[in-house]
mmCIF file of C-alpha atoms and ligand atoms in Angstrom:
data_model
loop_
_atom_site.group_PDB
_atom_site.id
_atom_site.type_symbol
_atom_site.label_atom_id
_atom_site.label_comp_id
_atom_site.label_asym_id
_atom_site.label_seq_id
_atom_site.Cartn_x
_atom_site.Cartn_y
_atom_site.Cartn_z
ATOM 1 C CA MET A 23 1.983 -23.018 6.034
ATOM 2 C CA LYS A 24 -0.833 -22.465 4.163
ATOM 3 C CA ILE A 25 -2.078 -19.227 4.279
ATOM 4 C CA LEU A 26 -5.311 -17.339 2.947
ATOM 5 C CA LEU A 27 -4.507 -13.609 2.322
ATOM 6 C CA ILE A 28 -7.104 -11.313 1.638
ATOM 7 C CA SER A 29 -6.128 -7.763 0.235
ATOM 8 C CA HIS A 30 -7.466 -4.833 -1.332
ATOM 9 C CA GLU A 31 -8.174 -5.206 -5.385
ATOM 10 C CA ALA A 32 -7.490 -1.420 -6.250
ATOM 11 C CA ASP A 33 -4.009 -0.738 -5.992
ATOM 12 C CA MET A 34 -0.350 -1.737 -5.663
ATOM 13 C CA ASP A 35 -0.362 -1.535 -1.826
ATOM 14 C CA GLY A 36 -3.161 -4.184 -2.037
ATOM 15 C CA LEU A 37 -1.441 -6.535 -4.458
ATOM 16 C CA ALA A 38 2.116 -6.117 -2.859
ATOM 17 C CA PRO A 39 1.056 -8.258 0.499
ATOM 18 C CA SER A 40 0.431 -10.961 -1.826
ATOM 19 C CA ILE A 41 4.108 -11.162 -3.428
ATOM 20 C CA LEU A 42 5.474 -10.843 0.356
ATOM 21 C CA ALA A 43 3.086 -13.909 1.705
ATOM 22 C CA LYS A 44 4.221 -15.924 -1.291
ATOM 23 C CA ILE A 45 8.081 -15.201 -0.689
ATOM 24 C CA VAL A 46 7.354 -16.389 2.892
ATOM 25 C CA TYR A 47 5.004 -19.048 2.938
ATOM 26 C CA GLU A 48 4.530 -22.349 1.289
ATOM 27 C CA GLU A 49 0.892 -22.267 -0.001
ATOM 28 C CA VAL A 50 -1.122 -19.003 -0.601
ATOM 29 C CA ASP A 51 -4.637 -18.643 -1.683
ATOM 30 C CA LEU A 52 -5.484 -15.030 -2.594
ATOM 31 C CA ILE A 53 -8.862 -13.067 -2.291
ATOM 32 C CA PHE A 54 -8.921 -9.581 -3.861
ATOM 33 C CA THR A 55 -12.018 -7.490 -2.463
ATOM 34 C CA SER A 56 -12.953 -3.979 -1.789
ATOM 35 C CA PRO A 57 -13.549 -2.011 1.774
ATOM 36 C CA ASP A 58 -17.269 -2.195 0.866
ATOM 37 C CA ASP A 59 -17.196 -6.043 0.445
ATOM 38 C CA ILE A 60 -14.876 -7.546 3.129
ATOM 39 C CA THR A 61 -17.411 -7.660 5.489
ATOM 40 C CA SER A 62 -19.573 -10.312 3.884
ATOM 41 C CA VAL A 63 -16.048 -11.840 2.312
ATOM 42 C CA ILE A 64 -15.375 -12.654 6.079
ATOM 43 C CA LYS A 65 -18.865 -13.511 6.787
ATOM 44 C CA GLU A 66 -18.681 -15.904 4.344
ATOM 45 C CA ILE A 67 -15.524 -17.726 5.552
ATOM 46 C CA ILE A 68 -17.050 -17.983 8.992
ATOM 47 C CA ASP A 69 -20.215 -19.438 7.512
ATOM 48 C CA THR A 70 -18.571 -21.995 5.158
ATOM 49 C CA LYS A 71 -16.092 -22.683 8.030
ATOM 50 C CA LYS A 72 -13.644 -22.103 4.901
ATOM 51 C CA TYR A 73 -10.908 -20.685 7.330
ATOM 52 C CA LYS A 74 -10.323 -24.286 8.683
ATOM 53 C CA ASP A 75 -8.908 -25.221 5.455
ATOM 54 C CA TYR A 76 -5.787 -22.703 6.272
ATOM 55 C CA ASP A 77 -3.008 -22.216 9.383
ATOM 56 C CA LYS A 78 -3.396 -18.511 9.176
ATOM 57 C CA VAL A 79 -6.022 -15.737 7.195
ATOM 58 C CA ILE A 80 -4.319 -12.383 6.748
ATOM 59 C CA ILE A 81 -6.049 -9.174 5.518
ATOM 60 C CA THR A 82 -3.880 -6.307 4.307
ATOM 61 C CA ASP A 83 -5.061 -2.961 2.936
ATOM 62 C CA LEU A 84 -8.873 -3.286 4.030
ATOM 63 C CA GLY A 85 -10.317 -1.225 6.854
ATOM 64 C CA LEU A 86 -12.838 -3.173 8.619
ATOM 65 C CA LYS A 87 -16.019 -1.809 9.878
ATOM 66 C CA ASP A 88 -17.267 -2.548 13.703
ATOM 67 C CA GLU A 89 -19.507 -5.481 12.033
ATOM 68 C CA ALA A 90 -16.247 -7.373 10.782
ATOM 69 C CA TYR A 91 -14.362 -7.095 14.014
ATOM 70 C CA ASP A 92 -17.470 -8.468 15.976
ATOM 71 C CA LEU A 93 -17.881 -11.350 13.219
ATOM 72 C CA ILE A 94 -14.186 -12.235 13.685
ATOM 73 C CA ASN A 95 -14.112 -11.838 17.496
ATOM 74 C CA ASN A 96 -17.364 -14.147 17.973
ATOM 75 C CA SER A 97 -15.772 -16.848 15.601
ATOM 76 C CA THR A 98 -12.406 -19.104 16.308
ATOM 77 C CA LEU A 99 -11.039 -17.322 13.345
ATOM 78 C CA LYS A 100 -9.946 -14.700 15.634
ATOM 79 C CA ASN A 101 -7.349 -17.311 17.107
ATOM 80 C CA MET A 102 -5.837 -17.330 13.751
ATOM 81 C CA ILE A 103 -6.354 -14.008 11.727
ATOM 82 C CA MET A 104 -4.014 -11.140 11.641
ATOM 83 C CA HIS A 105 -4.850 -7.678 9.955
ATOM 84 C CA PHE A 106 -2.563 -5.207 8.816
ATOM 85 C CA ASP A 107 -3.788 -1.759 7.778
ATOM 86 C CA HIS A 108 -3.183 1.795 7.742
ATOM 87 C CA HIS A 109 -6.619 3.160 7.483
ATOM 88 C CA GLU A 110 -8.317 4.980 10.328
ATOM 89 C CA THR A 111 -10.084 3.073 12.650
ATOM 90 C CA LYS A 112 -11.730 3.170 16.479
ATOM 91 C CA ASN A 113 -11.235 -0.549 16.707
ATOM 92 C CA THR A 114 -8.588 -2.340 18.447
ATOM 93 C CA ALA A 115 -8.054 -6.162 18.485
ATOM 94 C CA PRO A 116 -5.104 -8.098 19.466
ATOM 95 C CA TRP A 117 -5.120 -9.684 15.973
ATOM 96 C CA SER A 118 -5.575 -6.163 14.066
ATOM 97 C CA ILE A 119 -2.257 -4.018 13.551
ATOM 98 C CA VAL A 120 -3.297 -0.822 12.216
ATOM 99 C CA LYS A 121 -0.664 1.866 12.159
ATOM 100 C CA ILE A 122 -1.044 5.369 10.260
ATOM 101 C CA LYS A 123 1.853 7.739 10.794
ATOM 102 C CA ASP A 124 4.744 7.477 13.088
ATOM 103 C CA GLY A 125 5.996 11.572 13.003
ATOM 104 C CA GLU A 126 6.671 12.075 9.497
ATOM 105 C CA TYR A 127 6.666 8.911 8.225
ATOM 106 C CA SER A 128 3.423 7.476 6.529
ATOM 107 C CA TYR A 129 2.411 3.812 6.661
ATOM 108 C CA SER A 130 1.094 1.582 3.873
ATOM 109 C CA ALA A 131 -0.445 -1.527 4.530
ATOM 110 C CA ALA A 132 2.566 -3.479 2.409
ATOM 111 C CA SER A 133 4.890 -1.649 4.352
ATOM 112 C CA ILE A 134 3.412 -2.723 8.016
ATOM 113 C CA PHE A 135 3.107 -6.356 6.842
ATOM 114 C CA TYR A 136 6.716 -6.165 5.482
ATOM 115 C CA ASP A 137 8.090 -5.028 8.490
ATOM 116 C CA TYR A 138 6.060 -7.521 10.652
ATOM 117 C CA LEU A 139 7.389 -10.541 8.160
ATOM 118 C CA LEU A 140 10.927 -8.942 8.334
ATOM 119 C CA GLU A 141 10.674 -9.128 12.238
ATOM 120 C CA THR A 142 9.262 -12.556 12.419
ATOM 121 C CA TYR A 143 11.322 -14.429 9.599
ATOM 122 C CA LYS A 144 14.543 -13.286 10.171
ATOM 123 C CA ASP A 145 16.363 -15.860 8.271
ATOM 124 C CA ASN A 146 14.675 -15.268 5.230
ATOM 125 C CA LYS A 147 17.091 -13.980 2.518
ATOM 126 C CA ILE A 148 14.550 -12.876 0.092
ATOM 127 C CA LEU A 149 13.089 -10.632 2.353
ATOM 128 C CA LYS A 150 16.073 -8.505 3.001
ATOM 129 C CA LYS A 151 16.801 -7.751 -0.703
ATOM 130 C CA ASN A 152 17.474 -4.453 -1.354
ATOM 131 C CA SER A 153 15.285 -4.675 -4.582
ATOM 132 C CA LEU A 154 12.400 -5.833 -2.394
ATOM 133 C CA LYS A 155 12.987 -2.789 0.252
ATOM 134 C CA GLU A 156 13.040 -0.332 -2.988
ATOM 135 C CA PHE A 157 9.712 -1.918 -4.405
ATOM 136 C CA ILE A 158 7.962 -1.729 -0.666
ATOM 137 C CA ASP A 159 8.923 1.938 -0.423
ATOM 138 C CA ALA A 160 7.788 3.091 -3.966
ATOM 139 C CA VAL A 161 4.522 1.492 -2.932
ATOM 140 C CA ARG A 162 4.395 2.954 0.280
ATOM 141 C CA LEU A 163 5.091 6.553 -0.642
ATOM 142 C CA TYR A 164 2.556 6.566 -3.690
ATOM 143 C CA ASP A 165 -0.052 5.013 -1.555
ATOM 144 C CA ASN A 166 0.300 8.156 0.673
ATOM 145 C CA PHE A 167 0.673 10.735 -2.224
ATOM 146 C CA GLU A 168 4.142 11.342 -0.830
ATOM 147 C CA HIS A 169 5.857 10.250 -4.055
ATOM 148 C CA VAL A 170 6.333 14.040 -5.421
ATOM 149 C CA LYS A 171 7.704 15.095 -1.842
ATOM 150 C CA PHE A 172 10.124 12.575 -1.859
ATOM 151 C CA ASN A 173 10.954 12.553 -5.267
ATOM 152 C CA ASN A 174 10.358 8.873 -5.998
ATOM 153 C CA PRO A 175 8.795 8.086 -9.329
ATOM 154 C CA LEU A 176 8.923 4.604 -9.413
ATOM 155 C CA GLY A 177 5.555 4.548 -7.397
ATOM 156 C CA LEU A 178 3.627 6.100 -10.099
ATOM 157 C CA LYS A 179 5.233 3.789 -12.434
ATOM 158 C CA LEU A 180 4.172 0.709 -10.488
ATOM 159 C CA THR A 181 0.552 2.036 -10.683
ATOM 160 C CA ASN A 182 0.583 2.748 -14.113
ATOM 161 C CA ILE A 183 2.040 -1.082 -14.763
ATOM 162 C CA PHE A 184 -0.818 -2.228 -12.114
ATOM 163 C CA VAL A 185 -3.730 -0.852 -14.098
ATOM 164 C CA ASN A 186 -2.200 -1.803 -17.341
ATOM 165 C CA THR A 187 -1.324 -5.399 -16.474
ATOM 166 C CA GLU A 188 -3.283 -8.743 -15.536
ATOM 167 C CA ARG A 189 -3.262 -9.117 -11.747
ATOM 168 C CA TYR A 190 -1.832 -12.772 -11.381
ATOM 169 C CA TYR A 191 0.927 -12.102 -14.507
ATOM 170 C CA LEU A 192 2.027 -9.151 -12.658
ATOM 171 C CA ILE A 193 1.970 -11.072 -9.040
ATOM 172 C CA ASN A 194 4.435 -13.699 -10.702
ATOM 173 C CA SER A 195 6.567 -11.542 -12.792
ATOM 174 C CA LEU A 196 7.408 -9.328 -9.836
ATOM 175 C CA LEU A 197 7.681 -12.655 -7.446
ATOM 176 C CA ASP A 198 10.162 -13.969 -10.123
ATOM 177 C CA ARG A 199 12.396 -10.855 -9.952
ATOM 178 C CA PHE A 200 12.671 -10.893 -6.173
ATOM 179 C CA VAL A 201 13.123 -14.596 -6.108
ATOM 180 C CA ASN A 202 15.325 -15.355 -8.713
ATOM 181 C CA LYS A 203 17.328 -12.254 -9.308
ATOM 182 C CA ASP A 204 20.206 -10.836 -7.299
ATOM 183 C CA ASP A 205 19.242 -7.200 -8.126
ATOM 184 C CA LYS A 206 20.746 -4.583 -5.963
ATOM 185 C CA HIS A 207 18.029 -2.365 -7.235
ATOM 186 C CA PHE A 208 14.566 -2.842 -8.356
ATOM 187 C CA THR A 209 14.354 -2.877 -12.218
ATOM 188 C CA LEU A 210 11.439 -2.966 -14.735
ATOM 189 C CA THR A 211 11.220 -5.132 -17.445
ATOM 190 C CA LYS A 212 11.333 -4.114 -20.994
ATOM 191 C CA GLU A 213 7.658 -4.684 -21.585
ATOM 192 C CA GLU A 214 6.850 -2.417 -18.225
ATOM 193 C CA GLU A 215 9.043 0.698 -19.308
ATOM 194 C CA ASP A 216 7.041 0.357 -22.595
ATOM 195 C CA ILE A 217 3.924 0.856 -20.521
ATOM 196 C CA CYS A 218 5.269 3.687 -18.540
ATOM 197 C CA ASP A 219 6.358 5.457 -21.615
ATOM 198 C CA ARG A 220 3.063 5.072 -23.230
ATOM 199 C CA CYS A 221 1.418 6.464 -20.103
ATOM 200 C CA GLU A 222 3.565 9.258 -19.981
ATOM 201 C CA LYS A 223 3.076 10.022 -23.450
ATOM 202 C CA GLU A 224 -0.703 10.021 -23.099
ATOM 203 C CA LEU A 225 -0.665 12.260 -20.164
ATOM 204 C CA ASN A 226 1.546 14.836 -21.914
ATOM 205 C CA ASP A 227 -0.553 14.797 -24.654
ATOM 206 C CA TYR A 228 -3.704 15.263 -22.579
ATOM 207 C CA LEU A 229 -1.854 18.133 -20.427
ATOM 208 C CA GLU A 230 -1.405 20.062 -23.902
ATOM 209 C CA TYR A 231 -4.892 19.209 -25.074
ATOM 210 C CA CYS A 232 -6.210 21.020 -21.866
ATOM 211 C CA ASP A 233 -3.597 23.791 -22.162
ATOM 212 C CA LYS A 234 -4.844 24.431 -25.921
ATOM 213 C CA ASN A 235 -8.660 24.041 -24.872
ATOM 214 C CA LEU A 236 -8.303 26.540 -21.447
ATOM 215 C CA ILE A 237 -10.897 29.046 -21.283
ATOM 216 C CA ARG A 238 -10.158 32.313 -19.549
ATOM 217 C CA ILE A 239 -13.027 33.251 -17.574
ATOM 218 C CA LYS A 240 -14.457 35.687 -14.947
ATOM 219 C CA PHE A 241 -15.505 33.417 -12.218
ATOM 220 C CA LEU A 242 -17.458 35.226 -8.843
ATOM 221 C CA ASP A 243 -14.254 37.995 -8.794
ATOM 222 C CA TYR A 244 -11.615 36.163 -9.931
ATOM 223 C CA ASN A 245 -9.669 35.541 -13.035
ATOM 224 C CA VAL A 246 -9.950 31.666 -13.770
ATOM 225 C CA GLY A 247 -8.656 29.204 -15.970
ATOM 226 C CA PHE A 248 -11.724 27.175 -16.921
ATOM 227 C CA SER A 249 -10.984 23.445 -18.118
ATOM 228 C CA ILE A 250 -13.876 21.161 -19.378
ATOM 229 C CA SER A 251 -11.766 18.011 -18.545
ATOM 230 C CA THR A 252 -12.472 14.466 -17.094
ATOM 231 C CA LYS A 253 -8.944 12.822 -16.809
ATOM 232 C CA TYR A 254 -5.762 13.198 -14.598
ATOM 233 C CA ARG A 255 -7.433 15.943 -12.850
ATOM 234 C CA SER A 256 -4.424 16.649 -10.261
ATOM 235 C CA SER A 257 -2.055 16.624 -12.877
ATOM 236 C CA VAL A 258 -4.260 18.922 -15.363
ATOM 237 C CA GLY A 259 -4.759 21.330 -12.278
ATOM 238 C CA ASN A 260 -1.021 21.285 -11.097
ATOM 239 C CA TYR A 261 0.438 21.853 -14.359
ATOM 240 C CA LEU A 262 -1.947 24.533 -15.548
ATOM 241 C CA ALA A 263 -2.202 26.392 -12.323
ATOM 242 C CA ASN A 264 1.847 26.564 -12.455
ATOM 243 C CA LYS A 265 2.239 27.753 -16.116
ATOM 244 C CA TYR A 266 -0.328 30.458 -15.591
ATOM 245 C CA LYS A 267 0.058 31.825 -11.941
ATOM 246 C CA ASP A 268 0.985 35.016 -12.966
ATOM 247 C CA GLU A 269 -2.193 35.520 -14.924
ATOM 248 C CA LEU A 270 -4.620 33.727 -13.382
ATOM 249 C CA ASP A 271 -6.064 33.260 -9.650
ATOM 250 C CA PHE A 272 -6.571 29.601 -10.264
ATOM 251 C CA ILE A 273 -7.760 26.772 -12.286
ATOM 252 C CA LEU A 274 -11.295 25.557 -12.423
ATOM 253 C CA ILE A 275 -12.107 21.963 -13.629
ATOM 254 C CA ALA A 276 -15.431 20.829 -14.806
ATOM 255 C CA ASP A 277 -15.235 16.862 -14.812
ATOM 256 C CA TYR A 278 -18.976 16.416 -16.309
ATOM 257 C CA ASN A 279 -18.642 12.238 -15.455
ATOM 258 C CA ARG A 280 -18.169 12.940 -12.024
ATOM 259 C CA GLU A 281 -20.375 16.080 -12.267
ATOM 260 C CA SER A 282 -18.071 18.231 -9.702
ATOM 261 C CA PHE A 283 -15.821 20.958 -9.923
ATOM 262 C CA SER A 284 -12.285 21.152 -8.935
ATOM 263 C CA LEU A 285 -10.258 24.236 -7.912
ATOM 264 C CA ARG A 286 -6.372 23.774 -8.065
ATOM 265 C CA GLY A 287 -4.209 26.903 -7.597
ATOM 266 C CA VAL A 288 -0.792 28.080 -6.318
ATOM 267 C CA THR A 289 -1.549 31.668 -5.625
ATOM 268 C CA ASN A 290 -2.661 33.296 -2.387
ATOM 269 C CA VAL A 291 -6.365 32.661 -2.799
ATOM 270 C CA ASN A 292 -7.656 30.066 -0.342
ATOM 271 C CA LEU A 293 -9.396 27.557 -2.604
ATOM 272 C CA ALA A 294 -11.059 25.756 0.500
ATOM 273 C CA GLU A 295 -12.955 29.172 1.009
ATOM 274 C CA VAL A 296 -13.926 29.731 -2.052
ATOM 275 C CA SER A 297 -15.418 26.207 -2.574
ATOM 276 C CA SER A 298 -17.234 26.366 0.823
ATOM 277 C CA ARG A 299 -19.337 29.437 -0.672
ATOM 278 C CA LEU A 300 -20.406 26.891 -3.312
ATOM 279 C CA GLY A 301 -21.265 23.865 -0.825
ATOM 280 C CA GLY A 302 -17.867 22.148 -1.052
ATOM 281 C CA GLY A 303 -14.710 22.289 0.493
ATOM 282 C CA GLY A 304 -11.172 20.896 0.609
ATOM 283 C CA HIS A 305 -7.533 22.271 1.120
ATOM 284 C CA GLU A 306 -6.002 26.017 0.356
ATOM 285 C CA HIS A 307 -4.677 25.040 -2.977
ATOM 286 C CA ALA A 308 -6.709 21.915 -4.046
ATOM 287 C CA ALA A 309 -10.663 22.048 -3.308
ATOM 288 C CA GLY A 310 -13.986 21.114 -4.967
ATOM 289 C CA PHE A 311 -17.700 21.758 -5.131
ATOM 290 C CA PRO A 312 -20.768 19.791 -6.521
ATOM 291 C CA MET A 313 -22.228 20.479 -10.085
ATOM 292 C CA ASN A 314 -25.955 21.819 -9.663
ATOM 293 C CA ASP A 315 -28.193 24.220 -11.050
ATOM 294 C CA ASP A 316 -26.629 26.900 -8.554
ATOM 295 C CA THR A 317 -22.851 26.343 -9.590
ATOM 296 C CA LEU A 318 -23.460 25.680 -13.201
ATOM 297 C CA ARG A 319 -25.065 29.106 -13.169
ATOM 298 C CA LEU A 320 -21.407 30.530 -12.570
ATOM 299 C CA THR A 321 -20.025 28.750 -15.719
ATOM 300 C CA LYS A 322 -22.561 30.063 -18.210
ATOM 301 C CA PRO A 323 -22.503 30.140 -21.382
ATOM 302 C CA TYR A 324 -19.267 28.172 -21.105
ATOM 303 C CA PHE A 325 -20.572 25.298 -19.594
ATOM 304 C CA THR A 326 -24.211 24.345 -19.127
ATOM 305 C CA ARG A 327 -26.119 21.194 -18.266
ATOM 306 C CA GLU A 328 -26.927 20.956 -21.968
ATOM 307 C CA ILE A 329 -23.193 21.103 -22.870
ATOM 308 C CA MET A 330 -22.691 18.458 -20.147
ATOM 309 C CA GLU A 331 -25.265 16.267 -21.378
ATOM 310 C CA LYS A 332 -23.760 16.369 -24.933
ATOM 311 C CA LEU A 333 -20.085 15.574 -23.772
ATOM 312 C CA LYS A 334 -21.362 12.701 -22.073
ATOM 313 C CA LYS A 335 -23.177 11.374 -25.216
ATOM 314 C CA SER A 336 -20.456 12.015 -27.472
ATOM 315 C CA GLU A 337 -18.188 9.974 -25.046
ATOM 316 C CA ASN A 338 -20.473 6.783 -25.168
HETATM 317 MN MN1 MN B 9 -3.187 1.325 0.915
#
């Protein structure tokens, strides 16, 4: 069977379906795109009738807008397309399988597509391999930010590998592992382990740098640890908030590239409330608000528009 798979370009949950498709189908052509561009990709394959070259068109990990549903429903593409996704939508169609949560279980696009293939191709031995199940589950947990809660470090490693590896090289390397090896457990190559070690060291060095440069300030009425930093926002915030929880109410991060402030804390200060007073919002322990003249006044003299411009310039 000849398949056109269109998937999300940005992460492992978008990449994994291409490996699953190559395990099951004889011929697979791939298009990787973004949620913003998927409508025009669909329009193009309808306009050019390109979909007629295939037995099936499969879309994964890309939420479809109303316009995309309409385009497909008004074309014969609707008879041979399948859509597997886990992003909120009010649209429904017989060809579109969208699942978000089932009790405590959060779906990802790769896991929904995997479940479908397992159910449809019951005799496929590769699909049943434990190493593949482990891989899909790690991708699913990380895609839902549940890898810490479920103590699954593999998803983060796979993401570091994804960011640092050429896409088609990675697809073939992973595919080869599932097809040709009979591993009970998913294993990384030496090359991939090295990438993960390097990423971990980079993160630890950066956390140490932010710790060393943390400024204690009075912010509104709070004792705050102020970090001017642009990388690993969640890791920096969580690390410092935990380390200084007895001394500081929360950590305030000025990300001058995104021009926004982030708050991370583990005390009983409600950060959503603090942020909403400054034009932002969020959750109790993680929130943010925009960087503007009003909010920049609160970080004077440690961080001003002039300092921000200087930092931006020094990075280019
Ligand atoms: Mn996803």
